[in-house]
PDB file of C-alpha atoms in Angstrom:
ATOM      1  CA  MET A   1      95.778  94.549 101.436  1.00  0.00           C
ATOM      2  CA  LYS A   2      98.928  92.742 102.493  1.00  0.00           C
ATOM      3  CA  ARG A   3      97.013  90.838 105.162  1.00  0.00           C
ATOM      4  CA  ALA A   4      94.259  89.943 102.718  1.00  0.00           C
ATOM      5  CA  LEU A   5      96.796  88.561 100.242  1.00  0.00           C
ATOM      6  CA  GLN A   6      98.618  86.671 102.992  1.00  0.00           C
ATOM      7  CA  SER A   7      95.371  85.154 104.238  1.00  0.00           C
ATOM      8  CA  LYS A   8      94.750  83.766 100.748  1.00  0.00           C
ATOM      9  CA  ASN A   9      98.370  82.604 100.429  1.00  0.00           C
ATOM     10  CA  LYS A  10      98.909  84.977  97.492  1.00  0.00           C
ATOM     11  CA  PHE A  11     101.331  87.574  98.867  1.00  0.00           C
ATOM     12  CA  LYS A  12     104.277  85.713  97.348  1.00  0.00           C
ATOM     13  CA  PHE A  13     103.011  86.774  93.920  1.00  0.00           C
ATOM     14  CA  VAL A  14     103.488  90.462  94.742  1.00  0.00           C
ATOM     15  CA  ASP A  15     106.636  90.275  96.872  1.00  0.00           C
ATOM     16  CA  GLY A  16     108.615  88.529  94.124  1.00  0.00           C
ATOM     17  CA  SER A  17     108.836  85.082  95.728  1.00  0.00           C
ATOM     18  CA  ILE A  18     106.725  83.545  92.972  1.00  0.00           C
ATOM     19  CA  LYS A  19     107.838  84.781  89.570  1.00  0.00           C
ATOM     20  CA  ASN A  20     106.386  84.338  86.108  1.00  0.00           C
ATOM     21  CA  PRO A  21     107.582  80.845  85.138  1.00  0.00           C
ATOM     22  CA  GLY A  22     107.560  81.616  81.403  1.00  0.00           C
ATOM     23  CA  THR A  23     105.093  80.661  78.708  1.00  0.00           C
ATOM     24  CA  SER A  24     106.568  77.208  78.092  1.00  0.00           C
ATOM     25  CA  HIS A  25     106.414  76.131  81.756  1.00  0.00           C
ATOM     26  CA  HIS A  26     103.612  73.747  82.749  1.00  0.00           C
ATOM     27  CA  LEU A  27     102.535  76.094  85.586  1.00  0.00           C
ATOM     28  CA  TYR A  28     102.272  79.172  83.369  1.00  0.00           C
ATOM     29  CA  ASP A  29      98.468  79.038  82.998  1.00  0.00           C
ATOM     30  CA  SER A  30      98.036  78.705  86.768  1.00  0.00           C
ATOM     31  CA  TRP A  31     100.403  81.619  87.324  1.00  0.00           C
ATOM     32  CA  VAL A  32      98.467  83.799  84.841  1.00  0.00           C
ATOM     33  CA  ARG A  33      95.179  82.938  86.556  1.00  0.00           C
ATOM     34  CA  CYS A  34      96.539  83.833  90.006  1.00  0.00           C
ATOM     35  CA  ASN A  35      98.264  86.975  88.728  1.00  0.00           C
ATOM     36  CA  THR A  36      95.053  88.181  87.062  1.00  0.00           C
ATOM     37  CA  THR A  37      92.993  87.476  90.173  1.00  0.00           C
ATOM     38  CA  ILE A  38      95.417  89.335  92.441  1.00  0.00           C
ATOM     39  CA  PHE A  39      95.645  92.219  89.977  1.00  0.00           C
ATOM     40  CA  GLY A  40      91.852  92.495  90.096  1.00  0.00           C
ATOM     41  CA  TRP A  41      91.735  92.397  93.895  1.00  0.00           C
ATOM     42  CA  ILE A  42      94.272  95.195  94.170  1.00  0.00           C
ATOM     43  CA  THR A  43      92.667  97.276  91.422  1.00  0.00           C
ATOM     44  CA  ARG A  44      89.234  97.121  93.086  1.00  0.00           C
ATOM     45  CA  THR A  45      90.665  98.795  96.194  1.00  0.00           C
ATOM     46  CA  LEU A  46      91.970 101.799  94.244  1.00  0.00           C
ATOM     47  CA  SER A  47      90.227 105.061  93.468  1.00  0.00           C
ATOM     48  CA  GLN A  48      89.204 105.519  89.845  1.00  0.00           C
ATOM     49  CA  GLU A  49      91.971 108.085  89.272  1.00  0.00           C
ATOM     50  CA  ILE A  50      94.688 105.771  90.558  1.00  0.00           C
ATOM     51  CA  ALA A  51      93.218 102.745  88.775  1.00  0.00           C
ATOM     52  CA  GLN A  52      93.440 104.616  85.457  1.00  0.00           C
ATOM     53  CA  SER A  53      97.161 105.145  85.991  1.00  0.00           C
ATOM     54  CA  ILE A  54      97.952 101.431  86.308  1.00  0.00           C
ATOM     55  CA  VAL A  55      96.184  99.918  83.298  1.00  0.00           C
ATOM     56  CA  TYR A  56      99.419  99.136  81.455  1.00  0.00           C
ATOM     57  CA  PHE A  57     100.973  96.941  84.123  1.00  0.00           C
ATOM     58  CA  GLU A  58     101.226  93.263  83.232  1.00  0.00           C
ATOM     59  CA  SER A  59     101.919  91.660  86.599  1.00  0.00           C
ATOM     60  CA  ALA A  60     100.533  92.044  90.078  1.00  0.00           C
ATOM     61  CA  GLN A  61     104.107  92.346  91.328  1.00  0.00           C
ATOM     62  CA  ASP A  62     104.811  95.340  89.055  1.00  0.00           C
ATOM     63  CA  LEU A  63     101.544  96.932  90.167  1.00  0.00           C
ATOM     64  CA  TRP A  64     102.354  96.289  93.828  1.00  0.00           C
ATOM     65  CA  GLU A  65     105.848  97.775  93.472  1.00  0.00           C
ATOM     66  CA  ASP A  66     104.496 100.876  91.726  1.00  0.00           C
ATOM     67  CA  LEU A  67     101.869 101.474  94.396  1.00  0.00           C
ATOM     68  CA  LYS A  68     104.419 100.809  97.120  1.00  0.00           C
ATOM     69  CA  ASP A  69     106.832 103.332  95.603  1.00  0.00           C
ATOM     70  CA  ARG A  70     104.079 105.913  95.287  1.00  0.00           C
ATOM     71  CA  PHE A  71     102.281 105.555  98.576  1.00  0.00           C
ATOM     72  CA  SER A  72     104.216 103.684 101.238  1.00  0.00           C
ATOM     73  CA  LYS A  73     106.951 106.193 101.829  1.00  0.00           C
ATOM     74  CA  GLY A  74     106.722 107.665 105.287  1.00  0.00           C
ATOM     75  CA  ASP A  75     104.750 110.872 105.278  1.00  0.00           C
ATOM     76  CA  TYR A  76     107.086 113.060 107.297  1.00  0.00           C
ATOM     77  CA  PHE A  77     104.405 115.628 108.050  1.00  0.00           C
ATOM     78  CA  ARG A  78     102.036 112.931 109.337  1.00  0.00           C
ATOM     79  CA  ILE A  79     104.854 111.356 111.367  1.00  0.00           C
ATOM     80  CA  SER A  80     105.553 114.744 112.929  1.00  0.00           C
ATOM     81  CA  ASP A  81     101.853 115.260 113.682  1.00  0.00           C
ATOM     82  CA  LEU A  82     101.586 111.795 115.239  1.00  0.00           C
ATOM     83  CA  LEU A  83     104.616 112.364 117.454  1.00  0.00           C
ATOM     84  CA  GLN A  84     103.162 115.681 118.574  1.00  0.00           C
ATOM     85  CA  GLU A  85      99.793 114.035 119.325  1.00  0.00           C
ATOM     86  CA  ILE A  86     101.455 111.169 121.196  1.00  0.00           C
ATOM     87  CA  HIS A  87     103.535 113.463 123.369  1.00  0.00           C
ATOM     88  CA  SER A  88     100.692 115.867 124.122  1.00  0.00           C
ATOM     89  CA  ILE A  89      97.773 113.469 124.658  1.00  0.00           C
ATOM     90  CA  LYS A  90      96.219 113.544 128.121  1.00  0.00           C
ATOM     91  CA  GLN A  91      93.666 111.226 129.653  1.00  0.00           C
ATOM     92  CA  GLY A  92      91.434 114.082 130.773  1.00  0.00           C
ATOM     93  CA  ASP A  93      87.895 112.884 131.424  1.00  0.00           C
ATOM     94  CA  ARG A  94      88.248 109.817 129.195  1.00  0.00           C
ATOM     95  CA  SER A  95      88.165 106.347 130.676  1.00  0.00           C
ATOM     96  CA  VAL A  96      91.495 104.532 130.944  1.00  0.00           C
ATOM     97  CA  SER A  97      90.309 102.109 128.271  1.00  0.00           C
ATOM     98  CA  THR A  98      89.392 104.890 125.823  1.00  0.00           C
ATOM     99  CA  TYR A  99      92.615 106.787 126.518  1.00  0.00           C
ATOM    100  CA  HIS A 100      94.742 103.649 126.086  1.00  0.00           C
ATOM    101  CA  THR A 101      92.957 102.720 122.847  1.00  0.00           C
ATOM    102  CA  GLU A 102      93.496 106.189 121.354  1.00  0.00           C
ATOM    103  CA  LEU A 103      97.158 106.216 122.362  1.00  0.00           C
ATOM    104  CA  LYS A 104      97.708 102.691 121.039  1.00  0.00           C
ATOM    105  CA  THR A 105      96.075 103.646 117.732  1.00  0.00           C
ATOM    106  CA  LEU A 106      98.450 106.607 117.360  1.00  0.00           C
ATOM    107  CA  TRP A 107     101.479 104.402 118.093  1.00  0.00           C
ATOM    108  CA  GLU A 108     100.342 101.753 115.615  1.00  0.00           C
ATOM    109  CA  GLU A 109      99.872 104.331 112.855  1.00  0.00           C
ATOM    110  CA  LEU A 110     103.327 105.717 113.620  1.00  0.00           C
ATOM    111  CA  GLU A 111     104.859 102.225 113.393  1.00  0.00           C
ATOM    112  CA  VAL A 112     103.308 101.753 109.961  1.00  0.00           C
ATOM    113  CA  LEU A 113     104.686 105.061 108.667  1.00  0.00           C
ATOM    114  CA  ARG A 114     108.151 104.862 110.190  1.00  0.00           C
ATOM    115  CA  GLU A 115     110.611 102.562 108.525  1.00  0.00           C
ATOM    116  CA  THR A 116     112.344 100.356 111.065  1.00  0.00           C
ATOM    117  CA  PRO A 117     115.957  99.777 110.071  1.00  0.00           C
ATOM    118  CA  SER A 118     117.138  96.207 110.030  1.00  0.00           C
ATOM    119  CA  CYS A 119     120.399  94.411 109.445  1.00  0.00           C
ATOM    120  CA  THR A 120     120.725  92.747 106.057  1.00  0.00           C
ATOM    121  CA  CYS A 121     124.139  91.208 106.573  1.00  0.00           C
ATOM    122  CA  ASN A 122     124.667  87.662 105.272  1.00  0.00           C
ATOM    123  CA  VAL A 123     126.644  86.798 108.382  1.00  0.00           C
ATOM    124  CA  LYS A 124     124.862  86.663 111.731  1.00  0.00           C
ATOM    125  CA  CYS A 125     125.074  90.159 113.111  1.00  0.00           C
ATOM    126  CA  SER A 126     126.806  90.634 116.447  1.00  0.00           C
ATOM    127  CA  CYS A 127     126.371  94.392 116.823  1.00  0.00           C
ATOM    128  CA  LYS A 128     122.987  94.131 118.607  1.00  0.00           C
ATOM    129  CA  PHE A 129     121.588  96.775 116.255  1.00  0.00           C
ATOM    130  CA  ALA A 130     118.097  95.267 116.098  1.00  0.00           C
ATOM    131  CA  SER A 131     117.791  94.892 119.864  1.00  0.00           C
ATOM    132  CA  THR A 132     119.006  98.472 120.383  1.00  0.00           C
ATOM    133  CA  VAL A 133     116.417  99.842 117.939  1.00  0.00           C
ATOM    134  CA  LYS A 134     113.679  97.783 119.608  1.00  0.00           C
ATOM    135  CA  ARG A 135     114.725  98.945 123.081  1.00  0.00           C
ATOM    136  CA  ASN A 136     114.716 102.589 121.945  1.00  0.00           C
ATOM    137  CA  GLU A 137     111.212 102.162 120.516  1.00  0.00           C
ATOM    138  CA  GLU A 138     110.017 100.626 123.791  1.00  0.00           C
ATOM    139  CA  VAL A 139     111.519 103.482 125.821  1.00  0.00           C
ATOM    140  CA  GLU A 140     109.860 106.023 123.532  1.00  0.00           C
ATOM    141  CA  TYR A 141     106.559 104.152 123.868  1.00  0.00           C
ATOM    142  CA  VAL A 142     106.739 104.362 127.674  1.00  0.00           C
ATOM    143  CA  ILE A 143     107.533 108.072 127.629  1.00  0.00           C
TER     144      ILE A 143
END
């Protein structure tokens, strides 16, 4: 969904970059139109049960934040299962291409579920935290 919104240049409506300008602002009608469209796009991707639980939200950003809070937290059991699969997978009688694709798919799913820490300091960070985290991920990927 994030990619779809980005491809239509609408992700800024859900990440908080573009806020409701207020009813007296000359762009208010345009904002309402975009907000309603995005709300509809997101709602159409939801199951009926989940869609019924979000009918009282007014903005696509509020909807996005609610869904993010509910569903984007790392599933620790799935993370554990993925790590176990990654560390136990063998090529066996699969082609190198098939084996590599399966392994890459597992790693990509793990990256989505695991939150990568990042520095949020206002001053340029000199502790090399980000590069250390990246290097550790690369080492783990090789192993």
